[in-house]
Short mmCIF file of C-alpha atoms in Angstrom, two decimals:
data_model
loop_
_atom_site.label_atom_id
_atom_site.label_comp_id
_atom_site.label_asym_id
_atom_site.label_seq_id
_atom_site.Cartn_x
_atom_site.Cartn_y
_atom_site.Cartn_z
CA UNK A 23 3.38 -58.86 32.78
CA UNK A 24 6.98 -58.15 33.74
CA UNK A 25 8.32 -58.92 30.20
CA UNK A 26 5.71 -56.60 28.78
CA UNK A 27 6.78 -53.86 31.11
CA UNK A 28 10.38 -54.31 30.18
CA UNK A 29 9.56 -53.94 26.48
CA UNK A 30 7.54 -50.84 27.24
CA UNK A 31 10.43 -49.43 29.29
CA UNK A 32 12.90 -50.09 26.42
CA UNK A 33 10.60 -48.35 23.84
CA UNK A 34 10.13 -45.49 26.21
CA UNK A 35 13.90 -45.16 26.70
CA UNK A 36 14.49 -44.99 22.96
CA UNK A 37 11.77 -42.26 22.71
CA UNK A 38 13.39 -40.39 25.55
CA UNK A 39 16.79 -40.51 23.91
CA UNK A 40 15.31 -39.20 20.63
CA UNK A 41 13.62 -36.38 22.64
CA UNK A 42 16.90 -35.44 24.44
CA UNK A 43 18.72 -35.48 21.11
CA UNK A 44 16.07 -33.29 19.57
CA UNK A 45 16.12 -30.72 22.50
CA UNK A 46 19.94 -30.69 22.72
CA UNK A 47 19.72 -28.20 19.78
CA UNK A 48 18.41 -25.25 21.80
CA UNK A 49 16.49 -23.64 18.96
CA UNK A 50 15.29 -26.52 17.12
CA UNK A 51 11.72 -26.48 18.46
CA UNK A 52 11.50 -22.73 17.72
CA UNK A 53 12.81 -23.15 14.11
CA UNK A 54 10.42 -26.24 13.63
CA UNK A 55 7.50 -24.17 14.64
CA UNK A 56 8.68 -21.15 12.71
CA UNK A 57 8.85 -23.23 9.52
CA UNK A 58 5.23 -24.45 10.16
CA UNK A 59 4.04 -20.90 10.83
CA UNK A 60 5.52 -19.72 7.60
CA UNK A 61 3.65 -22.47 5.68
CA UNK A 62 0.37 -21.62 7.46
CA UNK A 63 0.89 -17.96 6.65
CA UNK A 64 1.71 -18.66 2.97
CA UNK A 65 -1.34 -20.89 2.49
CA UNK A 66 -3.54 -18.26 4.24
CA UNK A 67 -2.72 -15.65 1.49
CA UNK A 68 -2.96 -18.34 -1.17
CA UNK A 69 -6.41 -19.14 0.12
CA UNK A 70 -7.51 -15.59 -0.47
CA UNK A 71 -7.27 -16.37 -4.14
CA UNK A 72 -9.36 -19.43 -4.06
CA UNK A 73 -13.06 -19.37 -4.89
CA UNK A 74 -14.27 -22.95 -5.75
CA UNK A 75 -17.60 -24.75 -5.75
CA UNK A 76 -15.69 -27.81 -4.72
CA UNK A 77 -14.45 -26.26 -1.47
CA UNK A 78 -16.28 -22.99 -0.90
CA UNK A 79 -14.95 -19.70 0.33
CA UNK A 80 -11.33 -18.70 0.99
CA UNK A 81 -11.88 -19.36 4.65
CA UNK A 82 -13.18 -22.86 3.84
CA UNK A 83 -10.16 -23.65 1.78
CA UNK A 84 -7.77 -22.40 4.50
CA UNK A 85 -9.44 -24.68 7.05
CA UNK A 86 -9.23 -27.47 4.48
CA UNK A 87 -5.45 -27.04 3.81
CA UNK A 88 -4.47 -26.44 7.50
CA UNK A 89 -5.81 -29.89 8.44
CA UNK A 90 -4.11 -31.35 5.40
CA UNK A 91 -0.79 -29.88 6.47
CA UNK A 92 -1.19 -31.43 9.92
CA UNK A 93 -1.83 -34.92 8.58
CA UNK A 94 1.01 -34.36 6.15
CA UNK A 95 3.33 -33.59 9.07
CA UNK A 96 2.18 -36.95 10.69
CA UNK A 97 2.82 -38.77 7.48
CA UNK A 98 6.31 -37.24 7.16
CA UNK A 99 7.14 -38.09 10.77
CA UNK A 100 6.21 -41.72 10.07
CA UNK A 101 8.02 -42.06 6.78
CA UNK A 102 10.95 -39.74 6.79
CA UNK A 103 11.97 -39.09 10.38
CA UNK A 104 12.58 -42.76 11.41
CA UNK A 105 14.51 -43.39 8.17
CA UNK A 106 16.73 -40.44 8.85
CA UNK A 107 17.31 -41.46 12.41
CA UNK A 108 18.22 -44.98 11.43
CA UNK A 109 20.63 -43.71 8.78
CA UNK A 110 22.22 -41.54 11.46
CA UNK A 111 22.62 -44.55 13.75
CA UNK A 112 24.35 -46.42 10.97
CA UNK A 113 26.67 -43.57 10.12
CA UNK A 114 27.70 -42.90 13.65
CA UNK A 115 28.03 -46.57 14.57
CA UNK A 116 25.47 -46.46 17.38
CA UNK A 117 23.06 -48.85 15.75
CA UNK A 118 25.29 -51.73 16.92
CA UNK A 119 24.14 -51.14 20.43
CA UNK A 120 20.48 -51.69 19.40
CA UNK A 121 21.34 -54.77 17.44
CA UNK A 122 23.05 -56.57 20.28
CA UNK A 123 20.66 -55.31 23.02
CA UNK A 124 18.09 -57.76 24.51
CA UNK A 125 15.44 -55.44 23.00
CA UNK A 126 16.61 -56.45 19.49
CA UNK A 127 16.91 -54.65 16.24
CA UNK A 128 13.39 -55.04 15.06
CA UNK A 129 11.86 -53.55 18.18
CA UNK A 130 14.38 -50.89 18.40
CA UNK A 131 13.65 -49.72 14.74
CA UNK A 132 9.95 -49.85 15.38
CA UNK A 133 10.47 -47.64 18.42
CA UNK A 134 11.99 -44.96 16.32
CA UNK A 135 8.49 -44.09 15.22
CA UNK A 136 7.29 -43.04 18.68
CA UNK A 137 9.02 -39.66 19.17
CA UNK A 138 8.42 -38.35 15.64
CA UNK A 139 4.72 -39.08 15.90
CA UNK A 140 4.56 -37.45 19.28
CA UNK A 141 6.33 -34.42 17.89
CA UNK A 142 4.06 -34.19 14.91
CA UNK A 143 1.02 -34.31 17.16
CA UNK A 144 2.37 -31.50 19.31
CA UNK A 145 3.17 -29.43 16.24
CA UNK A 146 -0.33 -30.17 14.85
CA UNK A 147 -1.88 -28.68 18.05
CA UNK A 148 0.42 -25.66 17.89
CA UNK A 149 -0.49 -25.25 14.14
CA UNK A 150 -4.22 -25.12 14.91
CA UNK A 151 -3.51 -22.63 17.76
CA UNK A 152 -1.50 -20.38 15.51
CA UNK A 153 -4.07 -20.51 12.64
CA UNK A 154 -6.83 -19.74 15.01
CA UNK A 155 -5.13 -16.82 16.81
CA UNK A 156 -3.49 -15.34 13.67
CA UNK A 157 -6.00 -15.97 10.99
CA UNK A 158 -9.28 -16.69 12.73
CA UNK A 159 -9.50 -20.39 11.93
CA UNK A 160 -12.78 -21.64 13.44
CA UNK A 161 -12.53 -25.10 15.13
CA UNK A 162 -15.35 -27.46 15.88
CA UNK A 163 -14.78 -27.63 19.57
CA UNK A 164 -17.52 -30.20 20.34
CA UNK A 165 -15.57 -32.83 18.35
CA UNK A 166 -12.08 -31.46 18.24
CA UNK A 167 -10.87 -33.64 21.23
CA UNK A 168 -11.64 -36.77 19.17
CA UNK A 169 -9.08 -35.70 16.60
CA UNK A 170 -6.26 -36.96 18.97
CA UNK A 171 -7.18 -40.62 19.03
CA UNK A 172 -8.05 -40.46 15.31
CA UNK A 173 -4.63 -38.98 14.59
CA UNK A 174 -2.96 -41.80 16.56
CA UNK A 175 -5.02 -44.37 14.69
CA UNK A 176 -3.99 -42.67 11.45
CA UNK A 177 -0.30 -42.71 12.57
CA UNK A 178 -0.73 -46.56 13.35
CA UNK A 179 -2.10 -47.08 9.87
CA UNK A 180 0.82 -45.06 8.30
CA UNK A 181 3.38 -46.93 10.45
CA UNK A 182 3.75 -50.02 8.08
CA UNK A 183 5.03 -47.65 5.33
CA UNK A 184 7.63 -46.35 7.67
CA UNK A 185 8.64 -49.85 8.69
CA UNK A 186 8.99 -50.88 5.03
CA UNK A 187 11.21 -47.85 4.38
CA UNK A 188 13.34 -48.80 7.39
CA UNK A 189 13.66 -52.36 5.98
CA UNK A 190 15.11 -50.82 2.81
CA UNK A 191 17.63 -48.86 4.91
CA UNK A 192 18.69 -51.98 6.71
CA UNK A 193 19.22 -53.74 3.34
CA UNK A 194 20.48 -51.03 0.92
CA UNK A 195 21.30 -48.12 3.35
CA UNK A 196 19.52 -45.55 1.06
CA UNK A 197 15.93 -44.73 0.67
CA UNK A 198 15.90 -40.92 0.42
CA UNK A 199 14.45 -40.84 -3.14
CA UNK A 200 11.88 -43.53 -2.31
CA UNK A 201 10.59 -41.80 0.78
CA UNK A 202 10.24 -38.49 -1.06
CA UNK A 203 8.43 -40.18 -3.96
CA UNK A 204 5.96 -41.91 -1.64
CA UNK A 205 5.32 -38.74 0.38
CA UNK A 206 4.72 -36.70 -2.67
CA UNK A 207 2.42 -39.12 -4.26
CA UNK A 208 0.35 -39.69 -1.18
CA UNK A 209 0.12 -35.97 -0.64
CA UNK A 210 -1.59 -35.67 -4.06
CA UNK A 211 -3.76 -38.73 -3.80
CA UNK A 212 -5.01 -38.20 -0.29
CA UNK A 213 -6.36 -34.78 -0.84
CA UNK A 214 -3.91 -32.86 1.31
CA UNK A 215 -4.08 -29.76 -0.78
CA UNK A 216 -7.15 -30.08 -2.83
CA UNK A 217 -10.25 -32.46 -2.93
CA UNK A 218 -9.58 -35.91 -4.37
CA UNK A 219 -12.73 -35.40 -6.52
CA UNK A 220 -10.58 -33.12 -8.74
CA UNK A 221 -8.26 -35.95 -9.63
CA UNK A 222 -8.60 -37.55 -13.06
CA UNK A 223 -10.98 -40.55 -13.00
CA UNK A 224 -8.30 -42.98 -14.13
CA UNK A 225 -6.25 -42.30 -10.87
CA UNK A 226 -8.94 -41.44 -8.38
CA UNK A 227 -9.32 -45.11 -7.29
CA UNK A 228 -5.82 -44.79 -5.66
CA UNK A 229 -7.23 -42.41 -3.08
CA UNK A 230 -9.48 -45.19 -1.76
CA UNK A 231 -6.94 -47.98 -1.39
CA UNK A 232 -4.69 -46.43 1.22
CA UNK A 233 -5.32 -45.07 4.71
CA UNK A 234 -4.33 -41.45 4.25
CA UNK A 235 -7.57 -40.31 2.60
CA UNK A 236 -9.88 -41.50 5.35
CA UNK A 237 -7.58 -40.17 7.97
CA UNK A 238 -7.62 -36.65 6.27
CA UNK A 239 -11.37 -36.84 5.94
CA UNK A 240 -11.92 -37.78 9.59
CA UNK A 241 -9.62 -35.05 10.90
CA UNK A 242 -11.13 -32.38 8.70
CA UNK A 243 -14.55 -33.42 9.84
CA UNK A 244 -13.77 -33.41 13.54
CA UNK A 245 -11.65 -30.25 13.53
CA UNK A 246 -13.36 -27.90 11.05
CA UNK A 247 -16.58 -29.64 10.11
CA UNK A 248 -15.83 -30.65 6.49
CA UNK A 249 -18.31 -33.18 5.23
CA UNK A 250 -17.14 -36.84 5.07
CA UNK A 251 -16.93 -38.59 1.75
CA UNK A 252 -17.94 -41.87 3.55
CA UNK A 253 -19.52 -42.48 6.95
CA UNK A 254 -17.37 -42.11 10.09
CA UNK A 255 -17.82 -45.83 10.76
CA UNK A 256 -16.42 -46.68 7.33
CA UNK A 257 -13.45 -44.41 7.71
CA UNK A 258 -12.60 -45.80 11.12
CA UNK A 259 -12.88 -49.44 9.79
CA UNK A 260 -10.52 -48.57 7.00
CA UNK A 261 -7.90 -47.07 9.26
CA UNK A 262 -8.13 -49.89 11.84
CA UNK A 263 -8.23 -52.64 9.24
CA UNK A 264 -5.27 -51.28 7.36
CA UNK A 265 -3.29 -51.10 10.64
CA UNK A 266 -4.21 -54.60 11.77
CA UNK A 267 -3.48 -56.21 8.43
CA UNK A 268 -0.31 -54.39 7.21
CA UNK A 269 1.58 -53.92 10.47
CA UNK A 270 2.31 -57.62 10.95
CA UNK A 271 3.42 -57.88 7.35
CA UNK A 272 5.60 -54.88 7.74
CA UNK A 273 7.21 -56.32 10.85
CA UNK A 274 7.89 -59.57 9.10
CA UNK A 275 9.55 -57.65 6.19
CA UNK A 276 11.69 -55.79 8.71
CA UNK A 277 12.69 -58.97 10.53
CA UNK A 278 13.55 -60.56 7.14
CA UNK A 279 15.73 -57.57 6.26
CA UNK A 280 17.52 -57.72 9.67
CA UNK A 281 18.09 -61.50 9.22
CA UNK A 282 19.50 -61.09 5.69
CA UNK A 283 21.77 -58.24 6.72
CA UNK A 284 23.14 -60.36 9.55
CA UNK A 285 23.84 -63.21 7.21
CA UNK A 286 25.56 -60.80 4.80
CA UNK A 287 27.51 -59.15 7.64
CA UNK A 288 26.26 -55.71 6.56
CA UNK A 289 23.73 -54.92 9.30
CA UNK A 290 25.93 -52.26 11.01
CA UNK A 291 27.65 -51.09 7.90
CA UNK A 292 26.79 -47.91 6.05
#
């Protein structure tokens, strides 16, 4: 029990450090929310131009895309934010402290996911509030609270992608292009901005072999009542199964990257 509490305390300390770094820039939370509000405003007026049998009315499309933007924020937090933090650690030379600490490099890198996911969740709640107050977005209040655990489950299923990106940073110190490519591809395949049914048939299968599509579908159903493509049980099994199967593999990949970098003597170099 005591070792488990020690590991939890260490992970919480890294999250607290990331929070303090984020809030040390006094206006950062305001500018982050302002950027999100601008995107929500832009898509509201774009939605006024949308009349589609695949989605419905402009209000239906706005609800569709708002939830898509929220899950896109969580995806970006899992893929891009930890990679940027790890690169900053290497650039400033502070990664050495994590490598030599009893907590270890692998656990420390994995803990870099905690604060970005928490921040993305908070921004998602603020986004829904802004869209509701400013543009009359109607939430499905009876099921909306269930969106929080589903978002956490979705983040857990996304986490292996972030760990894989972090492995690349440890080895080659650069993954900017790779992260951007993955985020862009997933945003198209998972139906963030439009239904996956509109994709060409030769690529549509890709929307069913990754966890982002069921996460988006579940959150849209819980928050705004958009019909599910599959049953809720199937979507949850996909998310949980992906997290359970790929997380150990991603951790093994990260551990292998750390070991190889140690052998090469490049683990704290940039």
